[in-house]
Amino acid sequence: MRKITRNPILSILLVGFITLAFSCNRQSSQQSSSSSDQSIELQQAITEIENKNYDLAIHKLKLLYSRYPTEEISLHLASAYAAKSGIRAAEIWGLSVGYKNPSEIKDSSSLQQLKNVFDLIQNNIEQFESPKSLSAKDKNEIMTRKNELLIKTKKLIKDGLLELRKVDVQFQKTPDIKGAQRKNLEIAISILRKHPSKRTMIYSAALFSIILKNALVETGRTFNFWREDSFQICDPNAKLFVQWVRYSLLIAVEFAQDFKVAYPKYQKALGDFQANTSSLIQQFDILLSNANTSDNNIQFNNFESTFFGYCQ
Amino acid sequence: MNRKFLPILIYISFNLMIASQVFAATAPYLKRGGHASFFSRAMGQSCWGLDIGANTLPCNPGFIAFEREGLVKANMDFGNNLRSSNEVSELLANKATPQTIENLFAHKEVSEFESNFELGYWGQTWGFAIAPVQLHSSLFTRNPALPEIDLFASQDEILRLQFGSYFNQDLYWGVELRGLHRKFIAKRFFLVEILAQDGLELVKPKEQNVLFIDPSIVYAPENKPWNPKFYLSISDLGFADKSYDEVPLKPSPHVGLSGNTDLGIGDLGVSLDLSWQQESNSPFEAATLGLTYEFGILRLLGHYGSRSDAVGFEVTANSIHIGLLTENQLLTLGWGTEEWQRRSYLVLGTEI
């Protein structure tokens, strides 16, 4: 080893060194205990989602959300409801890629299938216009009493379906849901809408698209039933069909509302879509209001009862 | 003179323990300060007490002042789970696509990797090392219904310079100047966020240049049983051109002692380090005990601490060495919970 060399600045260096050691250790940031509790409880609830105990997860997350109504917890709570409906990451991811690259699905088979469905529906509407497809009784009634209303209504349905067609969604990747599942998705959406931001609204739009796809499937299904009944205007399936068309249009408007928050650059296009579609829905009501005034014998409160009211 | 310093070191140790506090969760310490290496993984913080090269230079710059022959060293080490490296490289190169994201997050399990290459010279009283690329990535996810991601990825270029000397016969000093250029992503987010407009901005890399100054004092009395060494050091005393909360510059004091003895059938080294990282919140958590045992061409390595432990070995033959270790580490995740993770590391190196 080396020889001792007394250094007069040694003690000064040491004092400075020790001071530095103490001062640097003071730089810290405290994590509050409540924040820690929140993290632990949130993790416990998420573990329940991972274990597919969705009801328990919802229960825990609802309690947590009542105490800490944060956007983060709202997302997890909404996801628990979505998971209960069978909607998990894989389903959302497939949808989201479709939204992210709408140009990429222009020529995809799924979009072509969608187009085929709409074309079929439009053809059927054209067929519906043909007197041959209607019974003589209905034809006479419609032609004499509701001819103008029917033609306008038919046009509105066709326009409405065309507007729906403009929603570029990869339906092939969109999961199917049933009525009860749809209810859970609606709850999830209502939770997300309390915290409007890009991330909550893209998730909400994804959930809306699942509901929309489901609504369009139901629309097509009821239309086919109606077609099987030769488009009898007073057939219950006709009423169901119109109800589903209108519901789909409403969902499409809601979808656009959330999607334009997530994608501000599409705000104008989506705004136009919303305006057009809302206008369609309003035209239904205006048209029916006119019909109401033209026929004082029947009191109609909404489109469905107006359209089918005379069948009663 | 020597006796005067012992009470000072003990006093400082005591006060530092009392002053320890809870730190917020951020990027892990080793990744934050450019310390990652096979040896620092094997020994944890106890490597600060050992006069052994961590890749090329010692963890503790105080040991650079010791007499030795000059060595040129090169090391390459890898951590586990390298399958994500392509995706992380695309992220860091700002070339991420939705497909990149899909590939990266397709793994539901924890995904981590680390790779490092370092070349350096360790001489008497000075040394330098250059790491042209040091890659880190860790990815944690939770909630399969709506994946929440905790991502840290960095690509560091590091230049280290150590120099030191002595105050007197038994008291040494050393300083490491460490320049680091870092490109990193440190983000917690929901997967759907990426899919909103400008969502990929979330994973846009940030850049930072940091100069770290790590001073150290080592007290190593001569001709004592076990060749004891006491030290007081500060790591990560840094100055950056841009500051980010995700990679805070938090200096960490180290105090500790170490020693080694010849057992006749090999050389045993012991090191106890007390250091205060962001994760530490008690004196016990600050402590790391490390052991090394060298027998011929074989060196066994291991450490135990409240937040990490590891065991591994190195074999050296004809200037080539190869090592393997397994490490457990308690990580504080971005959402505030903690999780133990196990990793394996492989090192290949040479000395001339």
XYZ file of C-alpha atoms in Angstrom:
664
model
C 0.000 0.000 0.000
C 0.954 3.619 -0.372
C 2.552 5.796 2.237
C 0.417 8.039 4.366
C 0.314 11.534 2.967
C -1.512 13.952 5.224
C -3.725 16.074 3.093
C -4.950 19.396 4.565
C -8.067 19.433 2.381
C -9.115 15.925 3.394
C -11.405 17.019 6.201
C -13.022 19.699 3.999
C -13.733 17.122 1.303
C -15.201 14.725 3.816
C -17.481 17.350 5.337
C -18.695 18.289 1.862
C -19.179 14.666 0.967
C -21.218 13.932 4.076
C -23.354 17.017 3.537
C -24.009 15.920 -0.030
C -24.944 12.445 1.103
C -27.524 13.798 3.516
C -28.976 16.370 1.175
C -29.476 13.977 -1.718
C -31.380 11.542 0.431
C -33.952 14.172 1.229
C -35.174 14.231 -2.361
C -38.169 12.035 -2.285
C -41.840 11.991 -3.051
C -44.365 10.480 -0.715
C -47.095 8.170 -1.852
C -50.172 8.728 0.227
C -51.655 5.801 2.068
C -55.073 6.388 0.487
C -53.528 6.147 -2.958
C -51.864 2.919 -1.943
C -55.145 1.500 -0.606
C -56.858 2.484 -3.825
C -54.180 0.710 -5.877
C -54.478 -2.460 -3.842
C -58.276 -2.528 -3.972
C -58.239 -1.832 -7.676
C -55.774 -4.646 -8.242
C -57.969 -7.012 -6.230
C -60.957 -6.145 -8.396
C -58.919 -6.605 -11.576
C -57.785 -9.983 -10.296
C -61.466 -10.943 -10.147
C -61.801 -9.956 -13.813
C -58.751 -12.086 -14.595
C -60.418 -14.960 -12.767
C -63.637 -14.313 -14.729
C -65.588 -13.517 -11.566
C -67.251 -10.600 -13.272
C -70.100 -10.045 -10.827
C -67.682 -9.875 -7.920
C -65.380 -7.607 -9.910
C -68.298 -5.286 -10.709
C -69.300 -5.228 -7.057
C -65.798 -4.292 -5.914
C -65.282 -1.747 -8.651
C -68.628 -0.090 -7.991
C -67.702 0.318 -4.330
C -64.309 1.677 -5.281
C -65.795 4.012 -7.873
C -68.257 5.389 -5.335
C -65.289 6.471 -3.225
C -62.878 7.391 -6.022
C -64.881 8.359 -9.108
C -61.827 8.553 -11.337
C -61.617 7.989 -15.058
C -59.218 5.093 -14.555
C -61.608 3.206 -12.285
C -64.508 3.986 -14.619
C -62.594 2.296 -17.444
C -61.992 -0.830 -15.371
C -65.613 -0.870 -14.191
C -66.879 -0.508 -17.748
C -64.518 -3.267 -18.832
C -65.968 -5.564 -16.158
C -69.461 -5.013 -17.559
C -68.150 -5.545 -21.085
C -66.363 -8.727 -20.023
C -69.605 -9.951 -18.488
C -71.089 -9.526 -21.965
C -68.257 -11.565 -23.397
C -66.364 -8.581 -24.753
C -62.702 -8.727 -23.839
C -59.415 -7.484 -25.249
C -59.352 -9.642 -28.356
C -62.765 -8.463 -29.507
C -61.967 -4.820 -28.844
C -58.596 -5.092 -30.538
C -60.038 -6.495 -33.755
C -62.600 -3.735 -33.860
C -60.086 -1.052 -33.079
C -57.736 -2.018 -35.876
C -60.700 -1.712 -38.189
C -61.425 1.785 -36.982
C -57.790 2.743 -37.073
C -57.381 1.847 -40.724
C -60.736 2.374 -42.380
C -59.052 2.581 -45.790
C -57.693 -0.926 -45.357
C -61.117 -2.466 -45.114
C -62.553 -0.824 -48.207
C -61.999 -3.914 -50.268
C -62.116 -6.469 -47.537
C -64.446 -9.393 -47.750
C -66.205 -8.319 -44.589
C -67.122 -4.963 -46.090
C -68.208 -6.678 -49.264
C -70.419 -8.938 -47.212
C -71.862 -5.904 -45.516
C -72.486 -4.293 -48.901
C -74.210 -7.442 -50.096
C -76.502 -7.399 -47.095
C -77.438 -3.770 -47.698
C -77.927 -4.401 -51.418
C -80.211 -7.253 -50.581
C -82.203 -5.086 -48.229
C -82.460 -2.338 -50.840
C -83.556 -4.816 -53.485
C -86.158 -6.073 -51.122
C -87.360 -2.549 -50.555
C -87.642 -2.144 -54.309
C -89.539 -5.382 -54.357
C -91.675 -4.034 -51.558
C -92.509 -1.091 -53.840
C -93.742 -3.460 -56.481
C -97.491 -4.030 -56.327
C -96.906 -7.689 -57.235
C -95.387 -8.428 -53.862
C -98.358 -7.122 -51.936
C -101.707 -8.643 -51.396
C -104.526 -7.000 -53.190
C -106.121 -5.813 -49.966
C -102.991 -4.204 -48.633
C -102.153 -2.783 -52.032
C -105.490 -1.098 -52.290
C -105.338 0.290 -48.788
C -101.823 1.596 -49.141
C -102.402 2.959 -52.559
C -105.532 4.726 -51.564
C -104.770 5.883 -48.035
C -101.003 5.763 -47.424
C -99.393 5.789 -50.800
C -97.487 9.002 -50.350
C -96.517 8.130 -46.796
C -95.310 4.692 -47.785
C -93.154 5.919 -50.634
C -91.535 8.513 -48.446
C -91.109 6.011 -45.667
C -89.533 3.505 -48.006
C -87.139 6.171 -49.162
C -86.301 7.054 -45.596
C -85.587 3.428 -44.729
C -83.400 3.084 -47.763
C -81.566 6.311 -46.966
C -81.214 5.228 -43.383
C -79.659 1.937 -44.401
C -77.351 3.764 -46.742
C -76.215 6.004 -43.913
C -75.567 2.953 -41.774
C -73.569 1.510 -44.612
C -71.199 4.424 -44.364
C -70.060 3.242 -40.936
C -66.844 1.462 -41.766
C -66.701 -1.318 -39.257
C -65.114 -4.682 -39.615
C -68.280 -6.562 -38.911
C -66.591 -9.863 -39.473
C -64.500 -9.253 -36.365
C -67.342 -7.785 -34.385
C -68.720 -10.247 -31.862
C -72.356 -11.190 -31.636
C -74.266 -10.409 -28.480
C -77.707 -11.153 -27.136
C -80.224 -8.832 -25.526
C -79.011 -9.255 -21.936
C -75.431 -8.769 -23.041
C -76.439 -5.580 -24.799
C -77.830 -4.269 -21.526
C -74.430 -4.695 -19.868
C -72.729 -2.894 -22.720
C -75.184 -0.027 -22.362
C -74.308 0.196 -18.660
C -70.609 0.181 -19.549
C -71.158 3.003 -22.033
C -73.112 5.063 -19.531
C -70.208 4.767 -17.072
C -67.670 5.779 -19.700
C -69.712 8.781 -20.781
C -69.306 10.286 -17.325
C -65.644 10.836 -18.199
C -65.501 11.965 -21.825
C -61.942 11.742 -23.095
C -60.230 10.153 -26.058
C -59.564 6.900 -24.268
C -63.013 6.504 -22.729
C -64.753 7.489 -25.934
C -62.767 5.171 -28.203
C -63.714 2.367 -25.860
C -67.310 3.523 -25.763
C -67.391 3.755 -29.582
C -66.050 0.218 -29.780
C -68.832 -1.007 -27.505
C -71.385 0.985 -29.506
C -70.174 -0.649 -32.698
C -70.845 -4.059 -31.183
C -74.369 -2.985 -30.301
C -74.752 -1.508 -33.785
C -73.630 -4.677 -35.473
C -76.057 -6.596 -33.336
C -78.826 -4.151 -34.243
C -78.091 -4.471 -37.953
C -78.104 -8.241 -37.716
C -81.479 -8.047 -36.038
C -82.627 -5.614 -38.719
C -81.656 -8.030 -41.453
C -83.189 -10.958 -39.605
C -86.541 -9.257 -39.100
C -86.474 -8.045 -42.685
C -86.079 -11.613 -43.851
C -89.006 -12.661 -41.701
C -91.033 -9.859 -43.219
C -89.952 -10.927 -46.679
C -91.047 -14.484 -45.944
C -94.446 -13.026 -45.129
C -94.517 -11.357 -48.543
C -94.101 -7.930 -47.009
C -97.530 -7.814 -45.527
C -97.715 -4.299 -44.183
C -99.636 -5.347 -41.121
C -97.389 -8.266 -40.367
C -95.772 -7.977 -36.860
C -92.359 -8.526 -38.445
C -92.832 -5.370 -40.488
C -93.180 -3.369 -37.312
C -90.194 -5.108 -35.774
C -88.144 -4.388 -38.873
C -88.886 -0.683 -38.781
C -88.161 -0.561 -35.072
C -84.751 -2.144 -35.648
C -83.943 0.238 -38.513
C -84.711 3.190 -36.345
C -82.817 1.759 -33.367
C -79.793 1.108 -35.585
C -79.864 4.673 -36.807
C -80.004 5.958 -33.259
C -77.079 3.753 -32.223
C -75.113 4.930 -35.257
C -75.642 8.529 -34.163
C -74.477 7.694 -30.640
C -71.483 5.816 -32.003
C -70.509 8.845 -34.081
C -70.888 11.084 -31.046
C -68.245 9.148 -29.101
C -66.038 8.376 -32.057
C -65.583 12.013 -32.960
C -64.275 12.722 -29.439
C -61.681 9.997 -29.935
C -60.951 11.181 -33.477
C -61.326 14.961 -33.629
C -60.001 14.977 -37.201
C -63.194 13.215 -38.299
C -65.325 15.644 -36.375
C -66.791 17.302 -39.481
C -67.459 14.080 -41.352
C -68.972 12.450 -38.310
C -70.898 15.603 -37.523
C -72.361 15.517 -41.040
C -73.189 11.861 -40.592
C -74.887 12.598 -37.302
C -76.804 15.505 -38.823
C -77.937 13.451 -41.811
C -78.964 10.505 -39.730
C -80.678 12.608 -37.098
C -82.452 14.419 -39.884
C -83.661 11.092 -41.219
C -85.039 10.189 -37.839
C -86.667 13.597 -37.520
C -88.159 13.235 -40.992
C -89.774 10.046 -39.873
C -91.381 11.933 -37.031
C -92.315 14.954 -39.143
C -93.753 12.738 -41.811
C -95.752 10.896 -39.249
C -96.867 14.084 -37.633
C -98.219 15.150 -41.008
C -99.918 11.811 -41.305
C -101.480 12.341 -37.938
C -103.016 15.582 -39.020
C -104.216 14.080 -42.257
C -106.066 11.363 -40.456
C -107.974 12.648 -37.485
C -109.454 9.276 -36.711
C -106.158 7.810 -35.541
C -103.988 9.278 -32.783
C -100.342 8.416 -33.289
C -97.602 9.097 -30.793
C -94.615 7.799 -32.681
C -93.524 6.475 -35.991
C -94.227 2.837 -35.343
C -97.777 3.421 -34.212
C -98.331 5.785 -37.128
C -96.988 3.383 -39.656
C -98.914 0.478 -38.373
C -101.722 2.230 -36.686
C -104.159 1.755 -39.466
C -103.654 -2.023 -39.227
C -105.290 -2.062 -35.820
C -6.141 8.807 11.568
C -7.724 5.528 10.605
C -9.600 5.219 13.867
C -11.053 8.653 13.389
C -12.878 7.642 10.266
C -14.602 4.551 11.566
C -16.960 6.426 13.931
C -17.672 8.904 11.159
C -18.663 6.150 8.740
C -20.821 4.467 11.376
C -22.432 7.793 12.271
C -23.182 8.554 8.628
C -24.626 5.080 8.109
C -26.932 5.491 11.057
C -28.173 8.895 9.944
C -28.761 7.754 6.401
C -30.853 4.861 7.644
C -32.975 7.192 9.750
C -33.387 9.540 6.809
C -34.616 6.866 4.399
C -37.982 7.629 2.829
C -40.490 6.220 0.389
C -39.918 7.098 -3.232
C -42.478 7.262 -5.977
C -42.624 4.461 -8.526
C -40.587 5.230 -11.629
C -38.165 3.420 -13.901
C -36.149 0.790 -12.043
C -32.891 1.965 -10.527
C -30.517 -0.132 -12.606
C -32.217 0.922 -15.809
C -32.416 4.543 -14.773
C -28.773 5.171 -14.027
C -27.062 3.075 -16.652
C -25.750 0.558 -14.107
C -27.136 -2.594 -15.632
C -24.635 -5.374 -16.140
C -24.342 -9.081 -15.512
C -22.318 -8.485 -12.367
C -24.622 -5.830 -10.935
C -27.535 -8.209 -11.518
C -25.684 -11.020 -9.800
C -24.563 -8.984 -6.810
C -27.301 -6.381 -6.522
C -26.214 -3.325 -4.595
C -23.556 -5.377 -2.818
C -21.404 -5.003 -5.924
C -20.517 -1.585 -4.524
C -18.398 -3.353 -1.916
C -16.462 -5.602 -4.280
C -13.254 -4.940 -6.106
C -14.451 -6.848 -9.156
C -15.308 -5.511 -12.554
C -18.983 -5.072 -13.323
C -18.602 -5.805 -17.007
C -15.464 -3.736 -17.379
C -15.129 -1.335 -14.453
C -16.001 -1.781 -10.777
C -19.412 -0.669 -9.516
C -17.682 1.434 -6.900
C -15.256 3.944 -8.444
C -13.353 4.008 -5.168
C -11.739 0.723 -6.166
C -10.203 2.217 -9.284
C -7.475 3.655 -7.077
C -6.178 0.216 -6.101
C -2.997 -1.122 -7.621
C -3.444 -3.575 -10.459
C -2.333 -4.410 -13.945
C -4.218 -2.860 -16.795
C -6.888 -4.943 -18.507
C -8.814 -4.469 -21.714
C -12.214 -6.085 -21.320
C -15.248 -6.645 -23.461
C -18.545 -8.092 -22.320
C -21.852 -8.855 -23.845
C -24.820 -9.872 -21.739
C -28.453 -10.678 -22.387
C -31.523 -10.824 -20.250
C -34.456 -13.090 -20.910
C -37.366 -12.775 -23.311
C -35.706 -11.341 -26.385
C -38.699 -12.011 -28.589
C -40.010 -8.473 -28.155
C -36.800 -6.752 -29.212
C -37.928 -6.078 -32.778
C -41.121 -4.433 -31.659
C -39.336 -2.325 -29.069
C -36.764 -1.239 -31.653
C -39.600 -0.125 -33.920
C -41.178 1.772 -31.069
C -37.934 3.532 -30.244
C -37.316 4.289 -33.909
C -40.775 5.867 -34.037
C -41.812 3.353 -36.701
C -44.506 1.638 -34.725
C -47.618 0.496 -36.570
C -50.806 -0.992 -35.175
C -49.356 -4.370 -36.092
C -46.304 -3.586 -33.985
C -48.512 -2.820 -31.067
C -50.544 -5.948 -31.631
C -47.432 -8.111 -31.690
C -45.968 -6.438 -28.659
C -49.057 -6.766 -26.522
C -50.073 -10.183 -27.764
C -48.062 -11.691 -24.903
C -50.228 -11.681 -21.831
C -47.350 -12.667 -19.619
C -44.718 -10.299 -18.390
C -42.277 -9.505 -21.142
C -38.814 -8.298 -20.296
C -35.438 -8.207 -21.881
C -32.120 -6.544 -21.427
C -28.999 -6.606 -23.531
C -25.748 -4.832 -23.092
C -22.382 -4.626 -24.770
C -19.481 -2.875 -23.120
C -15.835 -2.445 -23.990
C -13.353 -0.874 -21.641
C -9.972 -0.543 -20.036
C -9.391 -0.939 -16.326
C -6.005 0.338 -15.308
C -4.381 1.635 -12.180
C -6.048 4.805 -10.933
C -8.132 5.203 -14.051
C -10.306 3.361 -16.509
C -12.927 3.913 -19.109
C -15.734 1.961 -20.718
C -18.048 2.488 -23.599
C -21.415 0.827 -24.081
C -22.602 1.723 -27.575
C -25.960 0.131 -27.007
C -27.736 -0.953 -23.879
C -31.319 -2.069 -24.384
C -33.964 -2.479 -21.722
C -37.574 -3.336 -22.015
C -40.189 -4.359 -19.530
C -43.849 -4.760 -20.253
C -46.529 -5.568 -17.728
C -50.202 -5.897 -18.448
C -53.329 -6.380 -16.394
C -57.073 -6.651 -16.932
C -57.631 -8.890 -19.952
C -60.979 -7.185 -20.548
C -59.255 -3.853 -21.166
C -55.492 -4.281 -21.104
C -53.645 -1.717 -19.091
C -49.981 -1.515 -19.989
C -46.956 -0.522 -17.960
C -44.148 -0.116 -20.463
C -40.529 0.875 -20.022
C -38.168 0.676 -22.962
C -34.855 2.412 -23.339
C -31.852 2.428 -25.583
C -28.819 3.898 -23.884
C -25.380 4.848 -25.081
C -22.991 5.148 -22.169
C -19.460 6.398 -21.741
C -17.828 5.889 -18.353
C -14.625 7.340 -17.012
C -13.303 6.407 -13.597
C -10.314 7.857 -11.858
C -9.069 7.916 -8.321
C -6.198 8.095 -5.959
C -5.559 7.993 -2.249
C -5.686 10.380 0.672
C -3.344 8.329 2.779
C -2.113 4.783 3.161
C -5.538 3.220 3.706
C -8.011 5.777 2.441
C -8.848 5.944 -1.240
C -11.126 8.029 -3.344
C -12.555 7.597 -6.774
C -15.031 9.259 -9.063
C -16.998 7.970 -11.992
C -18.107 10.400 -14.660
C -20.785 8.757 -16.715
C -22.254 10.294 -19.812
C -25.484 8.762 -20.981
C -27.585 9.410 -24.032
C -30.956 7.828 -23.573
C -33.909 7.240 -25.832
C -36.792 5.904 -23.826
C -40.476 5.250 -23.459
C -41.907 5.054 -19.969
C -45.650 4.986 -20.032
C -48.685 3.497 -18.384
C -51.739 3.442 -20.590
C -54.774 1.506 -21.672
C -54.361 -0.357 -24.922
C -57.371 1.358 -26.473
C -55.648 4.720 -26.015
C -53.216 3.844 -28.756
C -56.104 3.382 -31.126
C -57.539 6.859 -30.650
C -56.342 9.745 -32.795
C -52.631 10.451 -32.184
C -52.605 7.428 -29.914
C -49.155 6.410 -31.045
C -47.874 9.666 -29.565
C -48.180 7.843 -26.260
C -45.318 5.593 -27.233
C -43.247 8.246 -28.922
C -39.727 8.016 -27.519
C -38.154 10.816 -25.532
C -34.484 11.658 -25.454
C -32.212 12.755 -22.687
C -28.526 13.431 -22.120
C -27.264 12.989 -18.586
C -23.939 13.439 -16.900
C -23.663 11.400 -13.737
C -21.014 11.970 -11.107
C -20.524 9.101 -8.667
C -17.977 9.957 -5.962
C -16.716 7.405 -3.483
C -14.373 6.984 -0.562
C -12.983 3.583 0.408
C -11.231 2.832 3.663
C -9.157 -0.339 3.333
C -6.783 -0.934 6.254
C -3.791 -3.045 5.355
C -2.817 -6.421 6.772
C -6.061 -7.076 8.566
C -7.907 -10.387 8.644
C -10.497 -10.594 5.859
C -8.993 -7.517 4.140
C -11.872 -5.287 5.237
C -13.071 -2.386 3.163
C -15.468 0.315 4.282
C -16.925 2.735 1.823
C -19.169 5.719 1.459
C -20.400 6.521 -2.023
C -23.057 8.378 -3.897
C -24.459 7.078 -7.128
C -26.510 8.871 -9.740
C -25.663 12.422 -8.843
C -26.838 13.547 -12.255
C -27.338 16.587 -14.411
C -29.599 16.292 -17.448
C -30.395 18.520 -20.387
C -34.062 17.593 -19.998
C -35.738 16.298 -16.901
C -38.492 13.704 -16.941
C -40.504 12.355 -14.044
C -40.243 8.851 -15.488
C -36.445 8.788 -15.167
C -35.772 11.009 -12.165
C -32.285 11.972 -11.178
C -32.237 10.823 -7.602
C -28.821 10.429 -6.048
C -28.493 7.349 -3.882
C -26.057 7.138 -1.012
C -24.232 3.884 -0.382
C -22.444 2.831 2.760
C -21.089 -0.604 3.328
C -18.307 -2.952 4.169
C -16.790 -5.949 2.531
C -13.998 -8.410 2.954
C -12.472 -11.506 1.524
C -10.422 -14.400 2.810
C -8.635 -17.442 1.457
C -10.307 -20.583 2.710
C -7.623 -22.821 1.302
C -10.052 -24.302 -1.161
C -11.010 -21.028 -2.705
C -11.456 -17.364 -1.954
C -14.616 -16.163 -0.221
C -15.816 -12.577 -0.573
C -18.558 -10.968 1.494
C -20.171 -7.577 0.981
C -22.889 -5.728 2.842
C -24.268 -2.598 1.235
C -26.799 -0.123 2.547
C -28.235 2.009 -0.190
C -31.360 4.057 -0.593
C -33.057 3.649 -3.927
C -36.506 4.885 -4.844
C -38.063 1.622 -3.723
C -36.488 1.545 -0.289
C -38.533 2.553 2.693
C -36.771 0.951 5.632
C -33.198 0.240 6.723
C -33.805 -3.455 6.190
C -34.886 -2.829 2.623
C -31.760 -0.774 2.081
C -29.486 -3.696 2.955
C -28.022 -6.120 0.426
C -25.720 -8.994 1.342
C -23.505 -10.388 -1.391
C -21.232 -13.413 -1.547
C -18.608 -14.470 -4.046
C -16.576 -17.626 -4.051
C -13.712 -18.205 -6.437
C -12.175 -21.584 -6.972
C -9.887 -21.976 -9.942
C -11.669 -20.970 -13.093
C -15.039 -20.918 -11.359
C -16.600 -17.967 -9.619
C -19.921 -18.308 -7.816
C -21.944 -15.167 -7.284
C -25.044 -14.314 -5.342
C -26.819 -11.734 -3.294
C -29.802 -11.394 -1.043
C -31.801 -8.259 -0.406
C -35.356 -7.489 0.578
C -36.206 -6.558 -2.994
C -33.961 -8.844 -4.985
C -31.874 -11.965 -4.855
C -29.776 -13.794 -7.401
C -27.434 -16.689 -7.826
C -25.100 -17.407 -10.714
C -21.664 -18.396 -11.830
C -18.883 -17.393 -14.173
C -16.228 -19.581 -15.724
C -13.025 -18.073 -17.089
C -10.628 -19.892 -19.376
C -8.070 -18.568 -21.837
C -9.214 -14.991 -21.346
C -12.758 -15.921 -22.214
C -15.469 -16.030 -19.624
C -19.049 -17.108 -19.688
C -21.635 -16.688 -16.972
C -25.193 -17.496 -16.179
C -27.447 -16.290 -13.412
C -31.022 -16.225 -12.287
C -32.435 -13.246 -10.486
C -35.631 -12.506 -8.581
C -36.628 -8.908 -8.256
C -39.551 -7.178 -6.582
C -40.770 -4.543 -8.999
C -43.063 -1.651 -8.289
C -45.420 -1.535 -11.230
C -46.778 1.613 -12.753
C -50.152 1.132 -11.086
C -48.637 1.034 -7.615
C -48.657 -2.680 -6.903
C -45.571 -4.828 -6.477
C -44.676 -8.090 -8.150
C -41.789 -10.524 -7.960
C -40.209 -11.317 -11.302
C -37.652 -13.928 -12.195
C -35.146 -13.464 -14.991
C -32.116 -15.249 -16.383
C -29.003 -13.595 -17.731
C -26.157 -14.819 -19.854
C -22.809 -13.103 -20.242
C -19.976 -13.656 -22.685
C -16.748 -11.750 -22.292
C -13.048 -11.535 -22.835
C -10.069 -10.025 -21.099
C -6.729 -9.132 -22.634
